[in-house]
Every structure is written in C-alpha cells, then in structure tokens.
mmCIF file of C-alpha atoms in Angstrom:
data_model
loop_
_atom_site.group_PDB
_atom_site.id
_atom_site.type_symbol
_atom_site.label_atom_id
_atom_site.label_comp_id
_atom_site.label_asym_id
_atom_site.label_seq_id
_atom_site.Cartn_x
_atom_site.Cartn_y
_atom_site.Cartn_z
ATOM 1 C CA UNK A 517 91.489 146.454 123.083
ATOM 2 C CA UNK A 518 88.982 143.612 123.152
ATOM 3 C CA UNK A 519 87.951 142.500 126.611
ATOM 4 C CA UNK A 520 88.395 138.751 127.175
ATOM 5 C CA UNK A 521 86.454 137.367 130.182
ATOM 6 C CA UNK A 522 88.235 135.592 132.996
ATOM 7 C CA UNK A 523 89.017 131.903 132.837
ATOM 8 C CA UNK A 524 87.168 129.807 135.409
ATOM 9 C CA UNK A 525 90.033 128.602 137.547
ATOM 10 C CA UNK A 526 88.470 126.320 140.155
ATOM 11 C CA UNK A 527 87.447 123.558 137.783
ATOM 12 C CA UNK A 528 86.740 120.285 139.558
ATOM 13 C CA UNK A 529 88.568 117.029 138.878
ATOM 14 C CA UNK A 530 85.677 115.533 136.908
ATOM 15 C CA UNK A 531 85.384 118.745 134.869
ATOM 16 C CA UNK A 532 89.047 118.573 133.875
ATOM 17 C CA UNK A 533 88.593 114.912 133.020
ATOM 18 C CA UNK A 534 85.554 115.736 130.890
ATOM 19 C CA UNK A 535 87.439 118.543 129.133
ATOM 20 C CA UNK A 536 90.255 116.171 128.150
ATOM 21 C CA UNK A 537 87.735 113.554 127.009
ATOM 22 C CA UNK A 538 85.769 115.867 124.749
ATOM 23 C CA UNK A 539 88.748 117.779 123.436
ATOM 24 C CA UNK A 540 90.600 114.631 122.416
ATOM 25 C CA UNK A 541 87.825 112.266 121.405
ATOM 26 C CA UNK A 542 84.638 114.085 120.542
ATOM 27 C CA UNK A 543 85.165 117.768 119.805
ATOM 28 C CA UNK A 544 86.607 117.303 116.330
ATOM 29 C CA UNK A 545 83.818 114.906 115.353
ATOM 30 C CA UNK A 546 80.875 116.513 117.146
ATOM 31 C CA UNK A 547 77.969 116.894 114.720
ATOM 32 C CA UNK A 548 75.712 119.794 115.746
ATOM 33 C CA UNK A 549 71.936 119.679 115.367
ATOM 34 C CA UNK A 550 70.586 120.823 111.970
ATOM 35 C CA UNK A 551 73.950 122.256 110.910
ATOM 36 C CA UNK A 552 73.102 122.035 107.199
ATOM 37 C CA UNK A 553 69.930 124.037 107.724
ATOM 38 C CA UNK A 554 71.816 126.589 109.843
ATOM 39 C CA UNK A 555 74.365 127.197 107.085
ATOM 40 C CA UNK A 556 71.600 127.352 104.475
ATOM 41 C CA UNK A 557 69.874 130.089 106.486
ATOM 42 C CA UNK A 558 73.034 132.117 107.155
ATOM 43 C CA UNK A 559 74.767 131.615 103.775
ATOM 44 C CA UNK A 560 78.034 132.895 105.317
ATOM 45 C CA UNK A 561 80.177 135.293 103.290
ATOM 46 C CA UNK A 562 83.824 136.337 103.606
ATOM 47 C CA UNK A 563 84.621 138.644 106.555
ATOM 48 C CA UNK A 564 81.234 138.198 108.230
ATOM 49 C CA UNK A 565 80.842 138.149 112.013
ATOM 50 C CA UNK A 566 78.639 135.717 113.952
ATOM 51 C CA UNK A 567 77.566 135.206 117.557
ATOM 52 C CA UNK A 568 77.083 131.579 118.651
ATOM 53 C CA UNK A 569 74.685 131.160 121.585
ATOM 54 C CA UNK A 570 75.639 128.680 122.958
ATOM 55 C CA UNK A 571 79.027 127.163 122.142
ATOM 56 C CA UNK A 572 78.548 123.717 123.722
ATOM 57 C CA UNK A 573 81.068 121.402 122.052
ATOM 58 C CA UNK A 574 81.650 123.921 119.267
ATOM 59 C CA UNK A 575 80.014 122.089 116.378
ATOM 60 C CA UNK A 576 78.135 125.046 114.909
ATOM 61 C CA UNK A 577 81.115 127.360 115.372
ATOM 62 C CA UNK A 578 83.367 124.975 113.459
ATOM 63 C CA UNK A 579 80.860 124.708 110.620
ATOM 64 C CA UNK A 580 80.690 128.510 110.375
ATOM 65 C CA UNK A 581 84.487 128.878 110.407
ATOM 66 C CA UNK A 582 84.812 126.359 107.576
ATOM 67 C CA UNK A 583 82.002 127.843 105.471
ATOM 68 C CA UNK A 584 83.868 130.913 104.151
ATOM 69 C CA UNK A 585 87.198 132.699 104.517
ATOM 70 C CA UNK A 586 87.991 135.075 107.365
ATOM 71 C CA UNK A 587 84.835 134.310 109.344
ATOM 72 C CA UNK A 588 84.776 135.685 112.901
ATOM 73 C CA UNK A 589 82.731 133.943 115.604
ATOM 74 C CA UNK A 590 82.036 135.159 119.126
ATOM 75 C CA UNK A 591 81.125 132.146 121.257
ATOM 76 C CA UNK A 592 79.121 132.389 124.465
ATOM 77 C CA UNK A 593 78.444 129.666 127.017
ATOM 78 C CA UNK A 594 77.597 129.780 130.700
ATOM 79 C CA UNK A 595 79.262 126.396 131.303
ATOM 80 C CA UNK A 596 82.950 126.723 132.302
ATOM 81 C CA UNK A 597 83.678 123.372 130.613
ATOM 82 C CA UNK A 598 82.346 124.641 127.274
ATOM 83 C CA UNK A 599 84.290 127.870 127.776
ATOM 84 C CA UNK A 600 87.519 125.887 128.200
ATOM 85 C CA UNK A 601 86.772 124.063 124.940
ATOM 86 C CA UNK A 602 86.159 127.390 123.189
ATOM 87 C CA UNK A 603 89.541 128.634 124.404
ATOM 88 C CA UNK A 604 91.149 125.494 122.973
ATOM 89 C CA UNK A 605 89.481 126.140 119.618
ATOM 90 C CA UNK A 606 90.542 129.801 119.663
ATOM 91 C CA UNK A 607 94.173 128.742 120.182
ATOM 92 C CA UNK A 608 94.013 126.690 116.963
ATOM 93 C CA UNK A 609 92.599 129.466 114.763
ATOM 94 C CA UNK A 610 93.879 132.835 113.596
ATOM 95 C CA UNK A 611 94.077 135.500 116.293
ATOM 96 C CA UNK A 612 90.698 137.140 116.809
ATOM 97 C CA UNK A 613 88.815 134.652 114.654
ATOM 98 C CA UNK A 614 87.210 133.016 117.716
ATOM 99 C CA UNK A 615 86.396 135.078 120.810
ATOM 100 C CA UNK A 616 85.266 132.924 123.781
ATOM 101 C CA UNK A 617 82.840 134.506 126.251
ATOM 102 C CA UNK A 618 81.816 133.024 129.604
ATOM 103 C CA UNK A 619 78.352 133.942 130.827
ATOM 104 C CA UNK A 620 74.596 133.775 130.400
ATOM 105 C CA UNK A 621 72.628 135.434 127.624
ATOM 106 C CA UNK A 622 71.765 138.270 130.000
ATOM 107 C CA UNK A 623 75.492 138.858 130.643
ATOM 108 C CA UNK A 624 76.115 139.862 127.018
ATOM 109 C CA UNK A 625 75.824 143.641 127.613
ATOM 110 C CA UNK A 626 78.653 143.368 130.149
ATOM 111 C CA UNK A 627 80.799 140.930 128.163
ATOM 112 C CA UNK A 628 80.730 142.804 124.854
ATOM 113 C CA UNK A 629 82.069 146.331 124.331
ATOM 114 C CA UNK A 630 79.353 148.772 123.260
ATOM 115 C CA UNK A 631 80.745 148.854 119.717
ATOM 116 C CA UNK A 632 80.263 145.087 119.428
ATOM 117 C CA UNK A 633 76.845 144.915 121.096
ATOM 118 C CA UNK A 634 75.071 147.280 118.721
ATOM 119 C CA UNK A 635 74.544 146.860 114.964
ATOM 120 C CA UNK A 636 77.623 144.607 114.754
ATOM 121 C CA UNK A 637 76.841 140.974 113.846
ATOM 122 C CA UNK A 638 75.857 139.531 110.463
ATOM 123 C CA UNK A 639 74.263 136.514 112.112
ATOM 124 C CA UNK A 640 73.271 135.273 115.567
ATOM 125 C CA UNK A 641 72.593 131.615 116.330
ATOM 126 C CA UNK A 642 70.577 130.660 119.411
ATOM 127 C CA UNK A 643 70.851 126.961 120.249
ATOM 128 C CA UNK A 644 68.628 126.302 123.264
ATOM 129 C CA UNK A 645 68.744 123.655 125.943
ATOM 130 C CA UNK A 646 71.507 121.449 127.314
ATOM 131 C CA UNK A 647 74.517 120.188 125.426
ATOM 132 C CA UNK A 648 75.353 116.524 124.914
ATOM 133 C CA UNK A 649 78.325 117.025 127.250
ATOM 134 C CA UNK A 650 76.009 118.066 130.049
ATOM 135 C CA UNK A 651 73.661 115.130 129.517
ATOM 136 C CA UNK A 652 76.527 112.648 129.241
ATOM 137 C CA UNK A 653 78.293 113.738 132.446
ATOM 138 C CA UNK A 654 76.515 112.090 135.369
ATOM 139 C CA UNK A 655 77.964 114.544 137.893
ATOM 140 C CA UNK A 656 75.977 117.375 136.283
ATOM 141 C CA UNK A 657 72.634 115.795 137.190
ATOM 142 C CA UNK A 658 70.822 116.536 133.920
ATOM 143 C CA UNK A 659 70.094 112.968 132.830
ATOM 144 C CA UNK A 660 67.669 110.736 134.700
ATOM 145 C CA UNK A 661 69.297 107.667 133.108
ATOM 146 C CA UNK A 662 72.704 108.419 134.683
ATOM 147 C CA UNK A 663 72.782 108.482 138.463
ATOM 148 C CA UNK A 664 74.360 111.610 139.864
ATOM 149 C CA UNK A 665 73.745 114.499 142.256
ATOM 150 C CA UNK A 666 70.601 116.576 141.703
ATOM 151 C CA UNK A 667 72.487 119.597 140.421
ATOM 152 C CA UNK A 668 71.285 120.749 136.945
ATOM 153 C CA UNK A 669 73.217 124.037 137.072
ATOM 154 C CA UNK A 670 74.603 124.889 133.657
ATOM 155 C CA UNK A 671 77.022 127.302 135.355
ATOM 156 C CA UNK A 672 78.415 124.614 137.706
ATOM 157 C CA UNK A 673 79.661 126.475 140.829
ATOM 158 C CA UNK A 674 80.515 129.684 138.980
ATOM 159 C CA UNK A 675 77.660 131.782 140.387
ATOM 160 C CA UNK A 676 77.479 132.447 144.111
ATOM 161 C CA UNK A 677 74.173 131.569 145.772
ATOM 162 C CA UNK A 678 72.720 129.827 142.711
ATOM 163 C CA UNK A 679 70.575 126.954 144.031
ATOM 164 C CA UNK A 680 70.784 123.475 142.565
ATOM 165 C CA UNK A 681 67.772 121.267 141.882
ATOM 166 C CA UNK A 682 68.465 119.562 145.227
ATOM 167 C CA UNK A 683 68.348 122.917 147.033
ATOM 168 C CA UNK A 684 65.022 123.801 145.453
ATOM 169 C CA UNK A 685 63.413 120.453 146.260
ATOM 170 C CA UNK A 686 64.646 120.735 149.855
ATOM 171 C CA UNK A 687 62.973 124.123 150.394
ATOM 172 C CA UNK A 688 60.057 124.612 148.035
ATOM 173 C CA UNK A 689 56.426 124.296 149.133
ATOM 174 C CA UNK A 690 53.952 121.927 147.506
ATOM 175 C CA UNK A 691 51.824 124.516 145.690
ATOM 176 C CA UNK A 692 54.832 126.230 144.127
ATOM 177 C CA UNK A 693 56.340 122.918 143.042
ATOM 178 C CA UNK A 694 53.025 121.909 141.491
ATOM 179 C CA UNK A 695 52.936 125.143 139.482
ATOM 180 C CA UNK A 696 56.501 124.613 138.281
ATOM 181 C CA UNK A 697 55.741 121.101 137.060
ATOM 182 C CA UNK A 698 52.560 122.250 135.308
ATOM 183 C CA UNK A 699 54.002 125.316 133.590
ATOM 184 C CA UNK A 700 57.578 124.256 132.836
ATOM 185 C CA UNK A 701 57.080 120.521 132.477
ATOM 186 C CA UNK A 702 53.502 120.516 131.180
ATOM 187 C CA UNK A 703 53.089 117.595 133.568
ATOM 188 C CA UNK A 704 49.490 116.334 133.899
ATOM 189 C CA UNK A 705 50.210 114.607 137.218
ATOM 190 C CA UNK A 706 51.963 117.630 138.701
ATOM 191 C CA UNK A 707 49.902 117.689 141.886
ATOM 192 C CA UNK A 708 50.503 114.009 142.639
ATOM 193 C CA UNK A 709 54.247 114.277 141.980
ATOM 194 C CA UNK A 710 54.615 117.478 144.006
ATOM 195 C CA UNK A 711 52.850 115.925 146.977
ATOM 196 C CA UNK A 712 55.021 112.796 146.813
ATOM 197 C CA UNK A 713 58.219 114.867 146.780
ATOM 198 C CA UNK A 714 57.157 116.976 149.765
ATOM 199 C CA UNK A 715 55.973 113.923 151.734
ATOM 200 C CA UNK A 716 59.242 112.126 151.028
ATOM 201 C CA UNK A 717 61.117 115.151 152.334
ATOM 202 C CA UNK A 718 59.299 115.104 155.651
ATOM 203 C CA UNK A 719 58.953 111.345 156.078
ATOM 204 C CA UNK A 720 62.428 110.301 155.010
ATOM 205 C CA UNK A 721 65.009 112.795 153.787
ATOM 206 C CA UNK A 722 65.644 115.314 151.053
ATOM 207 C CA UNK A 723 66.264 113.840 147.625
ATOM 208 C CA UNK A 724 69.961 113.749 146.761
ATOM 209 C CA UNK A 725 70.391 111.997 143.397
ATOM 210 C CA UNK A 726 68.755 111.784 139.991
ATOM 211 C CA UNK A 727 67.873 108.117 140.469
ATOM 212 C CA UNK A 728 66.222 108.826 143.825
ATOM 213 C CA UNK A 729 63.970 111.418 142.188
ATOM 214 C CA UNK A 730 63.250 109.228 139.153
ATOM 215 C CA UNK A 731 62.415 106.217 141.335
ATOM 216 C CA UNK A 732 60.123 108.294 143.542
ATOM 217 C CA UNK A 733 58.195 109.492 140.488
ATOM 218 C CA UNK A 734 58.040 105.929 139.140
ATOM 219 C CA UNK A 735 56.555 104.682 142.397
ATOM 220 C CA UNK A 736 54.075 107.570 142.410
ATOM 221 C CA UNK A 737 52.913 107.453 138.786
ATOM 222 C CA UNK A 738 53.678 103.856 137.913
ATOM 223 C CA UNK A 739 55.567 102.603 134.889
ATOM 224 C CA UNK A 740 52.714 102.971 132.422
ATOM 225 C CA UNK A 741 53.885 103.647 128.887
ATOM 226 C CA UNK A 742 54.203 107.336 128.040
ATOM 227 C CA UNK A 743 54.903 109.052 124.759
ATOM 228 C CA UNK A 744 55.857 112.633 124.055
ATOM 229 C CA UNK A 745 54.327 114.927 121.435
ATOM 230 C CA UNK A 746 56.372 113.155 118.765
ATOM 231 C CA UNK A 747 55.050 109.765 119.930
ATOM 232 C CA UNK A 748 58.451 108.753 121.301
ATOM 233 C CA UNK A 749 58.708 106.559 124.416
ATOM 234 C CA UNK A 750 59.164 108.810 127.435
ATOM 235 C CA UNK A 751 60.089 108.147 131.064
ATOM 236 C CA UNK A 752 57.507 109.262 133.627
ATOM 237 C CA UNK A 753 60.084 111.579 135.236
ATOM 238 C CA UNK A 754 61.172 113.324 132.027
ATOM 239 C CA UNK A 755 58.829 116.293 132.364
ATOM 240 C CA UNK A 756 59.734 116.794 136.016
ATOM 241 C CA UNK A 757 63.433 116.908 135.131
ATOM 242 C CA UNK A 758 62.706 119.414 132.350
ATOM 243 C CA UNK A 759 60.736 121.665 134.692
ATOM 244 C CA UNK A 760 63.443 121.695 137.360
ATOM 245 C CA UNK A 761 66.190 122.364 134.822
ATOM 246 C CA UNK A 762 64.292 125.321 133.348
ATOM 247 C CA UNK A 763 63.759 126.788 136.811
ATOM 248 C CA UNK A 764 67.323 126.266 138.046
ATOM 249 C CA UNK A 765 68.811 127.986 134.989
ATOM 250 C CA UNK A 766 66.092 130.617 134.435
ATOM 251 C CA UNK A 767 66.013 129.389 130.837
ATOM 252 C CA UNK A 768 62.892 131.141 129.551
ATOM 253 C CA UNK A 769 63.937 134.577 130.769
ATOM 254 C CA UNK A 770 67.405 133.992 129.323
ATOM 255 C CA UNK A 771 65.991 132.992 125.938
ATOM 256 C CA UNK A 772 63.690 136.007 125.886
ATOM 257 C CA UNK A 773 66.668 138.243 126.643
ATOM 258 C CA UNK A 774 68.718 136.653 123.857
ATOM 259 C CA UNK A 775 66.104 137.343 121.175
ATOM 260 C CA UNK A 776 65.638 140.911 122.394
ATOM 261 C CA UNK A 777 69.412 141.397 122.459
ATOM 262 C CA UNK A 778 69.526 140.285 118.821
ATOM 263 C CA UNK A 779 67.344 143.310 117.971
ATOM 264 C CA UNK A 780 70.231 145.539 118.967
ATOM 265 C CA UNK A 781 73.272 143.472 118.074
ATOM 266 C CA UNK A 782 72.392 142.497 114.482
ATOM 267 C CA UNK A 783 73.150 144.664 111.499
ATOM 268 C CA UNK A 784 70.221 145.695 109.335
ATOM 269 C CA UNK A 785 69.642 142.635 107.171
ATOM 270 C CA UNK A 786 71.432 140.423 109.689
ATOM 271 C CA UNK A 787 69.961 137.001 110.371
ATOM 272 C CA UNK A 788 68.735 135.342 113.529
ATOM 273 C CA UNK A 789 68.551 131.540 113.563
ATOM 274 C CA UNK A 790 67.039 129.847 116.618
ATOM 275 C CA UNK A 791 66.923 126.115 117.382
ATOM 276 C CA UNK A 792 64.473 125.117 120.122
ATOM 277 C CA UNK A 793 63.743 121.744 121.703
ATOM 278 C CA UNK A 794 60.366 122.063 123.402
ATOM 279 C CA UNK A 795 57.158 124.042 123.034
ATOM 280 C CA UNK A 796 57.934 126.673 125.680
ATOM 281 C CA UNK A 797 61.154 127.703 123.941
ATOM 282 C CA UNK A 798 59.556 127.608 120.505
ATOM 283 C CA UNK A 799 56.662 129.761 121.652
ATOM 284 C CA UNK A 800 58.966 132.543 122.854
ATOM 285 C CA UNK A 801 60.908 132.587 119.578
ATOM 286 C CA UNK A 802 57.740 132.359 117.486
ATOM 287 C CA UNK A 803 56.065 135.252 119.294
ATOM 288 C CA UNK A 804 59.104 137.457 118.795
ATOM 289 C CA UNK A 805 59.545 136.642 115.115
ATOM 290 C CA UNK A 806 55.882 136.533 114.103
ATOM 291 C CA UNK A 807 53.931 138.714 116.552
ATOM 292 C CA UNK A 808 56.741 141.226 116.467
ATOM 293 C CA UNK A 809 57.462 143.225 119.585
ATOM 294 C CA UNK A 810 58.600 146.524 118.086
ATOM 295 C CA UNK A 811 58.294 148.985 120.957
ATOM 296 C CA UNK A 812 61.401 151.192 121.335
ATOM 297 C CA UNK A 813 61.950 150.039 124.917
ATOM 298 C CA UNK A 814 64.800 150.364 127.380
ATOM 299 C CA UNK A 815 66.871 147.762 129.173
ATOM 300 C CA UNK A 816 64.282 147.873 131.973
ATOM 301 C CA UNK A 817 61.646 146.666 129.503
ATOM 302 C CA UNK A 818 63.624 143.577 128.566
ATOM 303 C CA UNK A 819 62.314 141.548 131.483
ATOM 304 C CA UNK A 820 58.909 143.217 131.755
ATOM 305 C CA UNK A 821 57.064 140.651 129.638
ATOM 306 C CA UNK A 822 58.562 137.705 131.512
ATOM 307 C CA UNK A 823 59.151 139.584 134.760
ATOM 308 C CA UNK A 824 58.200 136.587 136.872
ATOM 309 C CA UNK A 825 59.148 133.173 135.642
ATOM 310 C CA UNK A 826 55.918 131.435 136.492
ATOM 311 C CA UNK A 827 53.619 133.937 134.801
ATOM 312 C CA UNK A 828 52.104 132.527 131.646
ATOM 313 C CA UNK A 829 53.701 133.806 128.479
ATOM 314 C CA UNK A 830 51.542 136.700 127.338
ATOM 315 C CA UNK A 831 51.180 137.946 123.735
ATOM 316 C CA UNK A 832 53.796 140.500 122.815
ATOM 317 C CA UNK A 833 52.665 144.064 122.043
ATOM 318 C CA UNK A 834 51.151 144.811 118.647
ATOM 319 C CA UNK A 835 53.728 145.675 116.032
ATOM 320 C CA UNK A 836 54.428 149.309 115.243
ATOM 321 C CA UNK A 837 56.940 148.607 112.517
ATOM 322 C CA UNK A 838 58.079 145.283 111.129
ATOM 323 C CA UNK A 839 61.324 144.149 112.732
ATOM 324 C CA UNK A 840 61.670 140.633 111.374
ATOM 325 C CA UNK A 841 61.071 139.025 108.007
ATOM 326 C CA UNK A 842 60.949 135.236 108.092
ATOM 327 C CA UNK A 843 63.441 133.377 105.930
ATOM 328 C CA UNK A 844 61.649 130.042 106.125
ATOM 329 C CA UNK A 845 57.867 130.193 105.736
ATOM 330 C CA UNK A 846 57.334 127.181 107.992
ATOM 331 C CA UNK A 847 59.303 125.911 110.941
ATOM 332 C CA UNK A 848 62.060 123.473 109.934
ATOM 333 C CA UNK A 849 62.655 120.097 111.597
ATOM 334 C CA UNK A 850 65.539 117.615 111.275
ATOM 335 C CA UNK A 851 65.603 115.219 108.355
ATOM 336 C CA UNK A 852 64.859 111.535 108.849
ATOM 337 C CA UNK A 853 68.527 110.781 108.204
ATOM 338 C CA UNK A 854 69.677 113.184 110.911
ATOM 339 C CA UNK A 855 67.204 111.818 113.445
ATOM 340 C CA UNK A 856 68.449 108.278 112.765
ATOM 341 C CA UNK A 857 72.059 109.388 113.259
ATOM 342 C CA UNK A 858 71.382 111.681 116.225
ATOM 343 C CA UNK A 859 68.178 110.778 118.137
ATOM 344 C CA UNK A 860 68.602 113.812 120.414
ATOM 345 C CA UNK A 861 67.767 116.043 117.445
ATOM 346 C CA UNK A 862 64.249 114.636 117.111
ATOM 347 C CA UNK A 863 62.452 117.437 118.927
ATOM 348 C CA UNK A 864 64.455 120.280 117.356
ATOM 349 C CA UNK A 865 62.703 123.121 115.532
ATOM 350 C CA UNK A 866 64.466 125.839 113.566
ATOM 351 C CA UNK A 867 63.148 129.339 112.904
ATOM 352 C CA UNK A 868 65.061 132.037 111.046
ATOM 353 C CA UNK A 869 64.471 135.675 110.148
ATOM 354 C CA UNK A 870 66.120 138.812 108.762
ATOM 355 C CA UNK A 871 66.409 141.862 110.973
ATOM 356 C CA UNK A 872 64.636 144.590 108.986
ATOM 357 C CA UNK A 873 64.268 147.552 111.368
ATOM 358 C CA UNK A 874 64.969 150.856 109.599
ATOM 359 C CA UNK A 875 68.164 152.763 110.398
ATOM 360 C CA UNK A 876 66.240 155.810 111.642
ATOM 361 C CA UNK A 877 64.299 153.655 114.061
ATOM 362 C CA UNK A 878 67.469 151.882 115.135
ATOM 363 C CA UNK A 879 69.115 155.184 116.069
ATOM 364 C CA UNK A 880 66.143 156.131 118.220
ATOM 365 C CA UNK A 881 66.386 153.016 120.375
ATOM 366 C CA UNK A 882 67.906 153.449 123.812
ATOM 367 C CA UNK A 883 70.263 150.857 125.155
ATOM 368 C CA UNK A 884 71.699 150.256 128.603
ATOM 369 C CA UNK A 885 74.933 148.350 129.143
ATOM 370 C CA UNK A 886 73.780 146.872 132.450
ATOM 371 C CA UNK A 887 72.049 143.497 132.545
ATOM 372 C CA UNK A 888 68.842 143.275 134.599
ATOM 373 C CA UNK A 889 68.832 141.631 137.985
ATOM 374 C CA UNK A 890 67.749 138.022 138.328
ATOM 375 C CA UNK A 891 63.962 137.783 138.561
ATOM 376 C CA UNK A 892 63.782 134.142 139.623
ATOM 377 C CA UNK A 893 61.668 134.222 142.778
ATOM 378 C CA UNK A 894 62.986 130.886 144.014
ATOM 379 C CA UNK A 895 66.562 132.119 143.802
ATOM 380 C CA UNK A 896 65.490 135.102 145.896
ATOM 381 C CA UNK A 897 64.014 132.775 148.506
ATOM 382 C CA UNK A 898 67.128 130.649 148.791
ATOM 383 C CA UNK A 899 69.359 133.707 149.144
ATOM 384 C CA UNK A 900 67.384 134.930 152.174
ATOM 385 C CA UNK A 901 67.287 132.526 155.092
ATOM 386 C CA UNK A 902 64.223 134.168 156.616
ATOM 387 C CA UNK A 903 62.247 134.139 153.358
ATOM 388 C CA UNK A 904 59.304 131.859 152.787
ATOM 389 C CA UNK A 905 58.325 130.478 149.418
ATOM 390 C CA UNK A 906 54.683 131.052 150.252
ATOM 391 C CA UNK A 907 55.293 134.759 150.785
ATOM 392 C CA UNK A 908 57.264 135.171 147.572
ATOM 393 C CA UNK A 909 55.042 133.054 145.346
ATOM 394 C CA UNK A 910 51.931 134.864 146.559
ATOM 395 C CA UNK A 911 53.204 137.877 144.626
ATOM 396 C CA UNK A 912 52.879 136.106 141.266
#
C-alpha cells in the first residue's frame, strides 16, 4: 500500500487564509514558468509517471495531467501550504493520479517506497527557488518589498530547530556573514554590509523585519542604481536576501541531492528537466548534465561534493560512462511574450537531458534508503547553545 505522508496539522491562521486565497482565486489560473518548453521536453505519453519538484501552486502538475491520458504525478514540496494545495488537487483527480509528498528533496528516499525510488519515473521536473505564493505572503519574509518577519523558511515551523533568517543574523559572526554574502549572493559589498549588520546588532538591536534589513543595507550602500546580470533594475538588498534564503533552506545541497536522486529514480531513457533562477543553481545542474558525475557511489557520497555549504562548487569527477544526453543543445530561456506576462520568469533557465546509463551499470549501483544528515554548519551552531560560529566555520 502506498505510503502517504502526514498532513501538517498546526497551520497558522495566515497560512489557512493563504490556502483559501490561492485555492479559490489563483490555483486554477496559475501559469507556471516555461510550461510550454517543459511539455516540449517531456512529450508526455499515456500512462507515464512524473515527479514534480516542487509543487508550488501546482501549475506544472496541472499541465502534465492535461497533456495525455492517465498521467500520474508525484508532487513534492517542503512548504505545508503547497502540500495542502496538492491534497486539494489530488481530491479532484482520479485516485492515485496525484500523490502529494511533504518534505525536502533529501527526504525523498524516506517518502517513496523503494520500488518507486528506483528506475520508476518517466520524467522528473526540478523547479528551483521560491514560489510566487511565498514571495506574495509578507509573513514568510521572502520579499524585501513586503514588510514582514525575517523568516525565509520554506518549511515554515515544520522542522524543529531550523533557524530563521532572524536567528542567523542574531548569532552569526562578521567573517562568516561576509562569506555567505559573497558566495551565495555574489555581493561585491559583502564586507561593508556584514559589518553594518553586526554593528547594528550590538549598537541597537537584532534585526526583526524585512524592511529593517533592507533599510539598513540602503543606508550602508546608498540608493545608487543597480542592475542584475540581465540589466534589470535591482534593489541594493536583493543579493543579501538571496544569500540568506539559500543558507536558511540549504538550497544548493538540496538541489545537488535532487539531481543525484534523479540518477536512481528515472527509467533508462527517462528525462530530467531543470529550471533554475540564478547562476549558482544553474552551475550545479550544468555540471551534472555536462561534466557528468558517473561514479557508482553510495548514499554517503551524495553530499561529499557539497559536504559543506560554503565550500566553492568543485568540478565533478571525470566521466566513466555517459549518464546524460542533452535534449536541448543550448540552455533555454523564456520567450519575450512570457517575460512580458510574467516578469518573475525573466531569469529562468531550462536544461533537459535523457538518462542513458546502461542497465548493467544501473544494477551495480548501491542505494541507501536513509537521507544524509544536515550538513549546514550554521544550523549545527544554532542547535548547540555552547557552540561558536568561529569554531565551526574554521573547519571549512
């Protein structure tokens, strides 16, 4: 019998309100990023099975369900709000056609039975980053334009001892914060911003809201015009918010795990489609699909390459046998029409590939059903009251 994960019961008042809002007003009309390109890559056929990482508002899942008859989609999301929406969608479809899963990418070995985690799916979609629901809900603390608590946890309060962005800024040392802003935010003024945050903590109080952090960075760096890599206007605090969000949610390790999990979960000839929204995400996907990590490996190896979050991404091992064959020769980007209709899609990049590992090689691979422990050193610090960031970060 298929195992269905628990329903998150202690959903806050604003979360219930947001669920009703999106289920009644937006879910049916939500247009997912690059959905035409996704369907063109997958070319869904009758009776095929897909894994949607992550569900969000369900746009990609709906497109897949409507693309052919008897399509089955397993939907994963770490956000309890998105999980509730997936349950609503499952109740409106045929039994077993939609299977909602609540958890992170690295929880997949525990959420899926062994028979469904190995050589099972015809296609896996990885849609990185935050959902529009998370950005639009001020209480989540993802958007610097909407004042709310400095939270940024995609899991809400589901995970015990998971620090929020506020917790990290209240405890982290200046050198570690500077490294985070440089590596995860690619922020050129990382040192100046890190110093301002630490000084504010000691001179005044810990930062509590998104507007407090944004205003502090404005006063530190000024309001000089900034543009991103696509020459779009950008707020001076944007890169800091990105860096904190990546750290809080361990996003790069989770993405790396997802692509490695696809090695095992896809059928031979199955397709992986990945949509990324910044260079750090795209680099991980690109290195997997083009530099080809083909070592047999064990579950212990999954986090070896990115064992510590702040280590620079290193080249993957030389290929021993080709695992992936690219479907699109060059990376795909949204059309001009889509960008005009949905500005949040502007930085999206899509890469797709067939899984081509031979059956003999597949049978030789060892697989553990236990997900690796969290390697986020700042989580470790916050879970131990006598720990010091300096001691932990000196190990990296």
